[in-house]
mmCIF file of C-alpha atoms in Angstrom:
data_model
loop_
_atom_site.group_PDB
_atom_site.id
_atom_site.type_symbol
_atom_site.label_atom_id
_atom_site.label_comp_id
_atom_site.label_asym_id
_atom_site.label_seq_id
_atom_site.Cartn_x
_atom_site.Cartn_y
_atom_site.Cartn_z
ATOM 1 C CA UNK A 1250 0.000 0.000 0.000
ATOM 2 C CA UNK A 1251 1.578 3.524 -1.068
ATOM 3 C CA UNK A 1252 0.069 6.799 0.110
ATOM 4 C CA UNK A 1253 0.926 10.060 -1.232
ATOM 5 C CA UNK A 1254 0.338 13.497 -0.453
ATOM 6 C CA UNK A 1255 0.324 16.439 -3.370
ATOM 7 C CA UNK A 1256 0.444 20.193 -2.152
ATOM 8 C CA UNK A 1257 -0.416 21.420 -5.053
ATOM 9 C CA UNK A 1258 -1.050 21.009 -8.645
ATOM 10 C CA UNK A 1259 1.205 17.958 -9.768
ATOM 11 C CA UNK A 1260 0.450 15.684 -12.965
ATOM 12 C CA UNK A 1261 -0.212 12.320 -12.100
ATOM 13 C CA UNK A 1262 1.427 8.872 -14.383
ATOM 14 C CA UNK A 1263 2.792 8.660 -16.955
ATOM 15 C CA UNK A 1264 2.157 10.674 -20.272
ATOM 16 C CA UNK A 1265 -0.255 10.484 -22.349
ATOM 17 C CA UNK A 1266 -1.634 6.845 -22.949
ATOM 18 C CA UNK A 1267 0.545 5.206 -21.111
ATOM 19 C CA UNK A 1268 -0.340 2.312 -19.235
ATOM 20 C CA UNK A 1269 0.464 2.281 -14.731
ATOM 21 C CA UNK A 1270 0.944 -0.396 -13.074
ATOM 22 C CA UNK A 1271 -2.862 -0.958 -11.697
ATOM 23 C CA UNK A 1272 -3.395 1.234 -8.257
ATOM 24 C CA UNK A 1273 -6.404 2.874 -7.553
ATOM 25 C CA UNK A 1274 -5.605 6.691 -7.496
ATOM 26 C CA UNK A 1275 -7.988 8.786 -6.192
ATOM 27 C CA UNK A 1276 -7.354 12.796 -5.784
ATOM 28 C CA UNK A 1277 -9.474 15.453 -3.925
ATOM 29 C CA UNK A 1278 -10.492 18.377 -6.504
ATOM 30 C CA UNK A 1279 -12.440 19.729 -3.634
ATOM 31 C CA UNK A 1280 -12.234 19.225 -0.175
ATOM 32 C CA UNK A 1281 -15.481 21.793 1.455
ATOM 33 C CA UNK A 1282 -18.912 21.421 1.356
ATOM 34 C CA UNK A 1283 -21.014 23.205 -0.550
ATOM 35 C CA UNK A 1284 -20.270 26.956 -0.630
ATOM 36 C CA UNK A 1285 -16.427 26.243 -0.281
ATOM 37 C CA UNK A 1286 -14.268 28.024 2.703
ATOM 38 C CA UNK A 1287 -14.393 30.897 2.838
ATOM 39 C CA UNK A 1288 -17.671 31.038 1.771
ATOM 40 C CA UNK A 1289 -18.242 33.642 0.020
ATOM 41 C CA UNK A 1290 -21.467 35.629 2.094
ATOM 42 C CA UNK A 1291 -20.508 34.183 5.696
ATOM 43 C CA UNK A 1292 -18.232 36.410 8.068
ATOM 44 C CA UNK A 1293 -17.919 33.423 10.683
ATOM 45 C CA UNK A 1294 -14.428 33.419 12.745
ATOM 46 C CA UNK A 1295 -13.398 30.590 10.824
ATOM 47 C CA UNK A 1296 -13.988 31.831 7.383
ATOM 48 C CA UNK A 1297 -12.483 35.282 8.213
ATOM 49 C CA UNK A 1298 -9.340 33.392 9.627
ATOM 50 C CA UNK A 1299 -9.095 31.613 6.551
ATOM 51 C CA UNK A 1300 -8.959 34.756 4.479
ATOM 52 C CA UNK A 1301 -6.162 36.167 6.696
ATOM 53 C CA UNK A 1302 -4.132 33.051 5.978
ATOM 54 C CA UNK A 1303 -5.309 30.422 8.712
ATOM 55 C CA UNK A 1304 -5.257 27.953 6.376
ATOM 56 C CA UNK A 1305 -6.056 27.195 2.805
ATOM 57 C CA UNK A 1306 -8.944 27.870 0.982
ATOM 58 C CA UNK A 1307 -11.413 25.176 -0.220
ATOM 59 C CA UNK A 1308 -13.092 24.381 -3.617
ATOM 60 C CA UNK A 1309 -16.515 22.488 -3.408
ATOM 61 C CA UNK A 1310 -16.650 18.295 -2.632
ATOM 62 C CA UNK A 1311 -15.663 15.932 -5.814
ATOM 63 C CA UNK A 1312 -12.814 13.593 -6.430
ATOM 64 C CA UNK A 1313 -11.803 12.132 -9.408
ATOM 65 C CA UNK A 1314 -10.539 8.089 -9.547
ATOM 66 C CA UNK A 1315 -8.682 6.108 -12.032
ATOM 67 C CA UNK A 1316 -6.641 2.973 -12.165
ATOM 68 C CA UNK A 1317 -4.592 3.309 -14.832
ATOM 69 C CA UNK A 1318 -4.022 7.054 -14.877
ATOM 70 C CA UNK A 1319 -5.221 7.446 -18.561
ATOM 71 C CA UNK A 1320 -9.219 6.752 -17.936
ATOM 72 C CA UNK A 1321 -10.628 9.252 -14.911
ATOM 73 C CA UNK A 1322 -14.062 9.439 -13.661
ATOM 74 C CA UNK A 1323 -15.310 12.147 -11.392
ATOM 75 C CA UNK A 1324 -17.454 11.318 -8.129
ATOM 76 C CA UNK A 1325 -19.653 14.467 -8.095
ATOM 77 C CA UNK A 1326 -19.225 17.356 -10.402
ATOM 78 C CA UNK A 1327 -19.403 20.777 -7.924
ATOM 79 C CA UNK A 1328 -20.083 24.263 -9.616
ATOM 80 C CA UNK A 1329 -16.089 24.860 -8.779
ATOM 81 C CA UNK A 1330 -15.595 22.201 -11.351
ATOM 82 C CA UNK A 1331 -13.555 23.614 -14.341
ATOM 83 C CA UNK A 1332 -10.545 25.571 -11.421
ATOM 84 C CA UNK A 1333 -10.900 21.623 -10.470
ATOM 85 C CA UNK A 1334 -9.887 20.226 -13.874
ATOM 86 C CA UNK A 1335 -7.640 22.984 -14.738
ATOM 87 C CA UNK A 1336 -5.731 22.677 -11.304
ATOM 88 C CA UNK A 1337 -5.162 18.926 -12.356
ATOM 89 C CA UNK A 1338 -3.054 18.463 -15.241
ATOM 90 C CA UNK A 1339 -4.190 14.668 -15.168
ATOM 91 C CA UNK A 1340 -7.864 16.175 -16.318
ATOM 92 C CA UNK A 1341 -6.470 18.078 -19.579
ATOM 93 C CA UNK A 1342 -7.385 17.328 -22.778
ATOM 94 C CA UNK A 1343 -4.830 15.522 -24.572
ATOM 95 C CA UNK A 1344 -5.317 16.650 -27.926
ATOM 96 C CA UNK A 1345 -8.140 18.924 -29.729
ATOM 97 C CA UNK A 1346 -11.157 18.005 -27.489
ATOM 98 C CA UNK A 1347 -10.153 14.640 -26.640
ATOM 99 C CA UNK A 1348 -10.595 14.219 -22.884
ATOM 100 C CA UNK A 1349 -9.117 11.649 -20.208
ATOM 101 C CA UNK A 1350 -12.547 12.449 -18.546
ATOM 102 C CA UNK A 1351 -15.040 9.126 -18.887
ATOM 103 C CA UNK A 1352 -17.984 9.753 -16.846
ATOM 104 C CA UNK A 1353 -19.529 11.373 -13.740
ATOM 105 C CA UNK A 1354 -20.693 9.575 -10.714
ATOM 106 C CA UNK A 1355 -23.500 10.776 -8.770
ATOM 107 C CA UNK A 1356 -23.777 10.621 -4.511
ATOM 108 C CA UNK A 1357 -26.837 12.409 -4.796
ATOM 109 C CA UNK A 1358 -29.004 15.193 -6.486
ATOM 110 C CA UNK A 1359 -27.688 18.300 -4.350
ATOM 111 C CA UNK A 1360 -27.014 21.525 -6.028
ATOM 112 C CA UNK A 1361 -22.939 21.652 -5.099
ATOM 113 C CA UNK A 1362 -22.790 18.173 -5.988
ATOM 114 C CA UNK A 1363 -24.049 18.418 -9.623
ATOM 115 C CA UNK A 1364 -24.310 21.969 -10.717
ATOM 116 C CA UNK A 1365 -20.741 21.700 -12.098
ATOM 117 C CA UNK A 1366 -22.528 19.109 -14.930
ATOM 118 C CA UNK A 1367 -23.614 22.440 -16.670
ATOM 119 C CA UNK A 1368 -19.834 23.557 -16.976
ATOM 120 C CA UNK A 1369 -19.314 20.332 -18.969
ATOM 121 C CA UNK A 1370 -22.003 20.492 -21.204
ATOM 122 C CA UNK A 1371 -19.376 21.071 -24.265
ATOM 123 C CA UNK A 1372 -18.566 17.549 -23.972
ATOM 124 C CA UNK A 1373 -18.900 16.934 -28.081
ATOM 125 C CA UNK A 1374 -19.482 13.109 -27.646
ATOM 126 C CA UNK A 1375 -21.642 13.197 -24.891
ATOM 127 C CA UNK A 1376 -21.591 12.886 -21.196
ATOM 128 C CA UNK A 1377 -22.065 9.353 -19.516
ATOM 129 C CA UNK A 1378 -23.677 10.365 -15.811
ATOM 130 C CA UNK A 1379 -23.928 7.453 -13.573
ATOM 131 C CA UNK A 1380 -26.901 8.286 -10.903
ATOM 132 C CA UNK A 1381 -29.213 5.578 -9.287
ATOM 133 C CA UNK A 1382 -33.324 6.464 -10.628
ATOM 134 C CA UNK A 1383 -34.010 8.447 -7.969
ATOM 135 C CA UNK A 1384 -30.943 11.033 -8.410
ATOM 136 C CA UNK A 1385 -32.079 10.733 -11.985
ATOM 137 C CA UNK A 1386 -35.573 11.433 -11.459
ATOM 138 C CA UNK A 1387 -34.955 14.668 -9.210
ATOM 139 C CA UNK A 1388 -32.338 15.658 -11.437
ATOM 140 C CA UNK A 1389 -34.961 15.714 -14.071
ATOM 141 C CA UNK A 1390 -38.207 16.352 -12.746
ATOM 142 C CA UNK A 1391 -37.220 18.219 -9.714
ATOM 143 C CA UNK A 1392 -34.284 21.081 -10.196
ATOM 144 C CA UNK A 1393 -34.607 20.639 -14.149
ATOM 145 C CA UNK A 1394 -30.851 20.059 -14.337
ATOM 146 C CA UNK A 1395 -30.633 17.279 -16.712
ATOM 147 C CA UNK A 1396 -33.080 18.804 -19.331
ATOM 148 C CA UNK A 1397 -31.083 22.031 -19.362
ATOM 149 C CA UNK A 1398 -27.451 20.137 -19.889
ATOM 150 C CA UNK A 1399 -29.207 18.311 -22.713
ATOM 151 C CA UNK A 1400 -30.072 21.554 -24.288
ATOM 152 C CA UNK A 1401 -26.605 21.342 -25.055
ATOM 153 C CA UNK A 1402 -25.439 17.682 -25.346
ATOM 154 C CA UNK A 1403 -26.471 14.102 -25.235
ATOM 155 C CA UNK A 1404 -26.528 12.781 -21.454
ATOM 156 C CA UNK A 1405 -25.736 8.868 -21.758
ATOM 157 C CA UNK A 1406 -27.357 7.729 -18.474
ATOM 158 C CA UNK A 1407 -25.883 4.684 -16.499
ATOM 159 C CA UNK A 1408 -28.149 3.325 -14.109
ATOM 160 C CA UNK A 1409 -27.003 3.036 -10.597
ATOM 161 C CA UNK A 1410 -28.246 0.192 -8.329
ATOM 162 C CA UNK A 1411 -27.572 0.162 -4.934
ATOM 163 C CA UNK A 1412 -25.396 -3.075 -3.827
ATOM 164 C CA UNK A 1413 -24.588 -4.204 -7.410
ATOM 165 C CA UNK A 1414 -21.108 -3.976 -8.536
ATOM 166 C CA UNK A 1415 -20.359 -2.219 -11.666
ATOM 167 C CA UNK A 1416 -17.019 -2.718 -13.975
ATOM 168 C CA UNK A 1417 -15.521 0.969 -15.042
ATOM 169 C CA UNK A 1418 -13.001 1.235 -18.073
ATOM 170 C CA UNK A 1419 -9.617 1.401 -16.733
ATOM 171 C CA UNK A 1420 -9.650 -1.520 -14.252
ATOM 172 C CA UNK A 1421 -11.426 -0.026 -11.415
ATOM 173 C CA UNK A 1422 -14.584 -1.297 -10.331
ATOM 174 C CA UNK A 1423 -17.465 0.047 -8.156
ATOM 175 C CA UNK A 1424 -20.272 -0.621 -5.913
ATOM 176 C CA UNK A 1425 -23.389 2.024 -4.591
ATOM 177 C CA UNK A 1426 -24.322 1.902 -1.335
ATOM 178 C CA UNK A 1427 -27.323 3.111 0.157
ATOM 179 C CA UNK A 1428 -27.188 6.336 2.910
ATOM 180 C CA UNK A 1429 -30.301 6.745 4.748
ATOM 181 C CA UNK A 1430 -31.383 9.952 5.028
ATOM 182 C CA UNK A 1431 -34.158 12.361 6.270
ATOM 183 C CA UNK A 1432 -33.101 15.274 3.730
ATOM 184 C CA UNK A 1433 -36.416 14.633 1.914
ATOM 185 C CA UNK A 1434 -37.401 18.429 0.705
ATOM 186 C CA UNK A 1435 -34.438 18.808 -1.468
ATOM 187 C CA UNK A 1436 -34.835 14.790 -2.824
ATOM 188 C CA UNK A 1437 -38.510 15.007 -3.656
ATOM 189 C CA UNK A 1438 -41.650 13.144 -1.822
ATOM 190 C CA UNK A 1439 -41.784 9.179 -1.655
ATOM 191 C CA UNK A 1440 -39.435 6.921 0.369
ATOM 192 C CA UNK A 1441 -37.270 5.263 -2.397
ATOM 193 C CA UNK A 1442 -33.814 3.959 -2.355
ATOM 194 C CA UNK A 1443 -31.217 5.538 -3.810
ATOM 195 C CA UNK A 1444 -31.178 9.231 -2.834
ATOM 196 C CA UNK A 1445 -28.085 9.444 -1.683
ATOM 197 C CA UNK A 1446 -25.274 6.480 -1.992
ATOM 198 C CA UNK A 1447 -21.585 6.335 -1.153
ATOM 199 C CA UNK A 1448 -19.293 4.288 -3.394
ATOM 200 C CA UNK A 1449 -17.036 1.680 -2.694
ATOM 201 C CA UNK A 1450 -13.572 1.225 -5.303
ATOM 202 C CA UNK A 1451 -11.970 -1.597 -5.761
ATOM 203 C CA UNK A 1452 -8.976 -1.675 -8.360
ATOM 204 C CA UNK A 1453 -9.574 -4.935 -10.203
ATOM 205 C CA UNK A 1454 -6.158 -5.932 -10.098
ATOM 206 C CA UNK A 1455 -4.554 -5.174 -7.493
ATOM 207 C CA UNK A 1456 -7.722 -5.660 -4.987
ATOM 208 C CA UNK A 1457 -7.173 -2.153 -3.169
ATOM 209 C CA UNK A 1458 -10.148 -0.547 -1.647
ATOM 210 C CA UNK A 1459 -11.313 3.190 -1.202
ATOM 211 C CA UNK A 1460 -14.768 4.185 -0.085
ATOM 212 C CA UNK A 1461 -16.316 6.910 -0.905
ATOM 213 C CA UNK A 1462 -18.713 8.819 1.741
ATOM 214 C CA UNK A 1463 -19.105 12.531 1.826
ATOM 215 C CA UNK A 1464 -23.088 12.666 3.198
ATOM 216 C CA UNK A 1465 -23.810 10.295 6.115
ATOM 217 C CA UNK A 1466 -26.303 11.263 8.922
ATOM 218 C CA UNK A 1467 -25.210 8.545 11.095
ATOM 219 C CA UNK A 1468 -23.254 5.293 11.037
ATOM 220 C CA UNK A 1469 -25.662 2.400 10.984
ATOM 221 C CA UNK A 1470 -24.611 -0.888 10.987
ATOM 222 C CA UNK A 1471 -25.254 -1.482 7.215
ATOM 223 C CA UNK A 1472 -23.424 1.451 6.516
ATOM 224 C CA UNK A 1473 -20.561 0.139 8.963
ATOM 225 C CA UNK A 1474 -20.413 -3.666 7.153
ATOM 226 C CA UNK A 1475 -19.112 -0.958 3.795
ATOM 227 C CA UNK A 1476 -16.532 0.641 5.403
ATOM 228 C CA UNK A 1477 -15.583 -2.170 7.314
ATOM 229 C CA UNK A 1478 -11.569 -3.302 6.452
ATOM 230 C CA UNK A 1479 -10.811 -1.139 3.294
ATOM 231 C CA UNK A 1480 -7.570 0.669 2.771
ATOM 232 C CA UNK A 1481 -8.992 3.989 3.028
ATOM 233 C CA UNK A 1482 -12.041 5.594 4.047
ATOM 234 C CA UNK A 1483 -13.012 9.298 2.766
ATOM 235 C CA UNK A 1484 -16.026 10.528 5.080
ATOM 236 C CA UNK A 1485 -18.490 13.624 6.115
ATOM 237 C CA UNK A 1486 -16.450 15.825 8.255
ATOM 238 C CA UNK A 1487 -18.858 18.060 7.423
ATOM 239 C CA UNK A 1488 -19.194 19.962 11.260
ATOM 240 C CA UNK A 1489 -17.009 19.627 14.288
ATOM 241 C CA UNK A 1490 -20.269 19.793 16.529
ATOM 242 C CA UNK A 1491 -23.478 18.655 16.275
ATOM 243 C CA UNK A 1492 -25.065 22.079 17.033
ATOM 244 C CA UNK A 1493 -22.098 23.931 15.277
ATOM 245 C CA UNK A 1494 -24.745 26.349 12.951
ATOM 246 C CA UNK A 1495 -27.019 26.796 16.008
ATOM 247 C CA UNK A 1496 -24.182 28.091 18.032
ATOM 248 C CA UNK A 1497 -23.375 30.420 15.198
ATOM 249 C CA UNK A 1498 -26.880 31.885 14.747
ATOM 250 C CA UNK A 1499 -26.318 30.328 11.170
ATOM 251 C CA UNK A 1500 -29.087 27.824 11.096
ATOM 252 C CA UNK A 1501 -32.103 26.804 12.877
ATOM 253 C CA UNK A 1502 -30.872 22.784 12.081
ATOM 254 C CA UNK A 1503 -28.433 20.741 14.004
ATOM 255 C CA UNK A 1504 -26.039 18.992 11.979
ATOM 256 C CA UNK A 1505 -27.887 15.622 12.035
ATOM 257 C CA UNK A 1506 -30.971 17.239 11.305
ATOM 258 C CA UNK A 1507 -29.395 18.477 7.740
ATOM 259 C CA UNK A 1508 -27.850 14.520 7.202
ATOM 260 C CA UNK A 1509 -24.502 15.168 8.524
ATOM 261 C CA UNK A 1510 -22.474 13.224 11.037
ATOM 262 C CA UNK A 1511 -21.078 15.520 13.218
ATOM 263 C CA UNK A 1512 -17.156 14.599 13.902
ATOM 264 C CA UNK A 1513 -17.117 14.819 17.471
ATOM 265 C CA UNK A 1514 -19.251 13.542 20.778
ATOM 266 C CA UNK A 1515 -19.409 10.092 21.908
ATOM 267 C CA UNK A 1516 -21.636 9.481 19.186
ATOM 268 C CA UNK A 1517 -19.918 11.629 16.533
ATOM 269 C CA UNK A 1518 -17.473 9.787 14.034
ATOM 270 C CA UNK A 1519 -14.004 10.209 15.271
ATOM 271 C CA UNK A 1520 -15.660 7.843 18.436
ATOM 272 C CA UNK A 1521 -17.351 5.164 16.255
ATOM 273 C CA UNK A 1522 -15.206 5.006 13.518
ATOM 274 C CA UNK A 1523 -12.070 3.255 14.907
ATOM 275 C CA UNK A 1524 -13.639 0.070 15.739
ATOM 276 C CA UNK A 1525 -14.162 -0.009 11.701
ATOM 277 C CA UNK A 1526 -10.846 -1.428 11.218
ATOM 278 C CA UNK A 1527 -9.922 1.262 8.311
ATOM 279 C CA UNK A 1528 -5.916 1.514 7.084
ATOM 280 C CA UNK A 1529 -6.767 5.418 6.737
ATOM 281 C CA UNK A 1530 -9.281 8.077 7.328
ATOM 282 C CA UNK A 1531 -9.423 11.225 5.834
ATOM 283 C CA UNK A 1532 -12.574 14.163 6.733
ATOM 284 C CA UNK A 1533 -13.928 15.782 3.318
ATOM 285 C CA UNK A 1534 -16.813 17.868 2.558
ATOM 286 C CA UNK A 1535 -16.018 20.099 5.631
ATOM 287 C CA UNK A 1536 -18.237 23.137 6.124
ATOM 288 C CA UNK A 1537 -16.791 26.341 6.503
ATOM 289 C CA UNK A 1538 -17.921 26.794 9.756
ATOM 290 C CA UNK A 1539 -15.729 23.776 10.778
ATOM 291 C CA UNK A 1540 -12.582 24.734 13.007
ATOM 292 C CA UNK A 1541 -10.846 21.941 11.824
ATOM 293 C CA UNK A 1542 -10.327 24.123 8.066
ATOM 294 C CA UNK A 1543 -7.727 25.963 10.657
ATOM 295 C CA UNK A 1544 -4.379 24.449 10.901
ATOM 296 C CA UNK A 1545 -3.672 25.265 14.384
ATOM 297 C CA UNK A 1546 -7.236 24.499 16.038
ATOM 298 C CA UNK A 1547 -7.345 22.898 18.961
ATOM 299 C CA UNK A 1548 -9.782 20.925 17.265
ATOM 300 C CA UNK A 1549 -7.573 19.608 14.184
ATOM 301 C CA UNK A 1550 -5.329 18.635 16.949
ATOM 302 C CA UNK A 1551 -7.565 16.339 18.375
ATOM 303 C CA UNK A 1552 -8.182 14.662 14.954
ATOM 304 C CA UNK A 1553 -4.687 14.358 13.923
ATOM 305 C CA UNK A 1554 -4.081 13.690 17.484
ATOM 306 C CA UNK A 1555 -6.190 10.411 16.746
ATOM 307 C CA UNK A 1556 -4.681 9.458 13.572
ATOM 308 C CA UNK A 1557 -7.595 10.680 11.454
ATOM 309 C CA UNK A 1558 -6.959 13.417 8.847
ATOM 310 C CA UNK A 1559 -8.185 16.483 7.023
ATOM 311 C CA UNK A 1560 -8.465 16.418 3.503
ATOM 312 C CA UNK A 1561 -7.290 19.347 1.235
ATOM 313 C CA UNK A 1562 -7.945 20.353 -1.982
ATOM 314 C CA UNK A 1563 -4.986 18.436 -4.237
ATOM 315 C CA UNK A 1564 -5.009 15.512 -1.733
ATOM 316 C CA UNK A 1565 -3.952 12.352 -3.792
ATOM 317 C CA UNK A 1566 -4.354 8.915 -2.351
ATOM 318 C CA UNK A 1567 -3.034 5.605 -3.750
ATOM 319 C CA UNK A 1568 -4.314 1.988 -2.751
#
């Protein structure tokens, strides 16, 4: 198992077409939730310490995953989407419009998670979206998303199904998960499966596993049995405390109450999750309200403290 970290904008491989030896690769484009850090409207002391140089600055949640560094699909496409692809050289277009770019996976139907699919509508040949029917069905029926993109090219959809594997170009493999939730208002009436997933990788040769979490409101024991032994786990670090907003004055919600895990408290996910028997754990989609965006927080102390980690924007992770 090789880990590595990336500070900033390095290519990844080889050049151009050539075959790696098969490890999953899996780099953070965006490491906040939605609205990024700062954000831009919110004056909250951790936002305003992060524009006086506290710590970095955050683009909205996606990652992009390949196993042979030639064939990349993204997980999420956030409206911060094109500084994503431009800030990874891996994501250029090789020659006229041909693009390393195969597809989009889908977590769920949320606005920072898939209004970026409107900055790729010049995709000539088409964009293959993979989305389980009821992402599909709010992104068409609900926020009118998918109708507008195809305004402007031909959406190939793949249909996702929960607890089915699925074989990706490339030699990487995947399987949905289902993430209950209570978020129903943004996901449209009816109770069906599929609103929001995580994603479990598997590299098809070399049997490495990532999983892929950023929206969980709490860890049931389904949701446990996912996570349970792979090589890395990528998870909702979305607030430090459960009643983070409240505190603020930000929000009338706690943090469960809007389908986040909060990361600390005996029931909060730096408790629960060590017992999950993960190599490595690394906090995305972290609000900017979250004092662990600040590099010197007594708070990111206590995560790093536990052997748990923040994840960046340019974060690159091998398996």
């Amino acid at each position: 198992m090789e880990w590595r970290w990336t500070a900033g904008p390095a290519p990844s491989g080889g050049p151009a077409g050539e075959e790696t030896e098969g490890v999953v690769l899996l780099r953070v484009l965006g490491s906040a939730a939605g609205g990024g850090s700062p954000q831009w409207n919110c004056g909250c002391p951790v936002c305003t310490a992060v524009r006086s140089g506290a710590g970095p600055a955050r683009t909205q949640s996606s990652v992009a995953v390949s196993a042979d560094r030639r064939r990349w699909f993204l997980i999420n496409a956030s409206p911060d989407v094109r500084t994503q692809i431009e800030a990874f050289p891996a994501l250029h277009p090789r020659e006229d419009r041909t693009t390393p770019l195969e597809a989009v996976l889908l977590t769920d139907a949320e606005l920072d998670h898939t209004l970026g699919l409107l900055m790729l509508r010049e995709a000539r040949a088409g964009l293959s979206l993979y989305a389980t029917p009821a992402v599909h069905k709010t992104l068409r029926d609900g926020s009118g998303l998918l109708p507008a993109l195809e305004r402007y090219c031909p959406v190939q959809w793949r249909a996702v199904v929960p607890g089915v594997g699925m074989s990706l170009d490339g030699g990487l493999s995947c399987r949905a998960f289902d993430v209950p939730t209570t978020k129903r208002s943004r996901f449209g009436p009816g109770e069906d499966h599929g609103r929001v997933v995580g994603y479990r990788l598997t590299d098809e040769r070399s049997g490495g596993t990532l999983v892929y979490l950023p929206g969980v409101q709490a860890l049931t024991p389904e949701l446990a049995a996912e996570m349970q032994g792979c090589q890395c786990l990528l998870i909702d670090g979305t607030c430090w405390r459960d009643d983070e907003l409240v505190r603020l004055g930000l929000a009338g919600k706690t943090s469960r109450e809007m389908g986040h895990l909060p990361i600390d408290g005996p029931d909060g996910s730096l408790a629960l999750l060590p017992a999950l028997g993960v190599g490595r754990t690394i906090f995305v989609h972290l609000n900017n309200t979250n004092p662990v965006l600040l590099e010197d927080s007594p708070e990111r102390r206590v995560v790093e403290g536990s052997g748990m980690e923040v994840a960046r924007d340019g974060l690159e992770v091998e398996v």
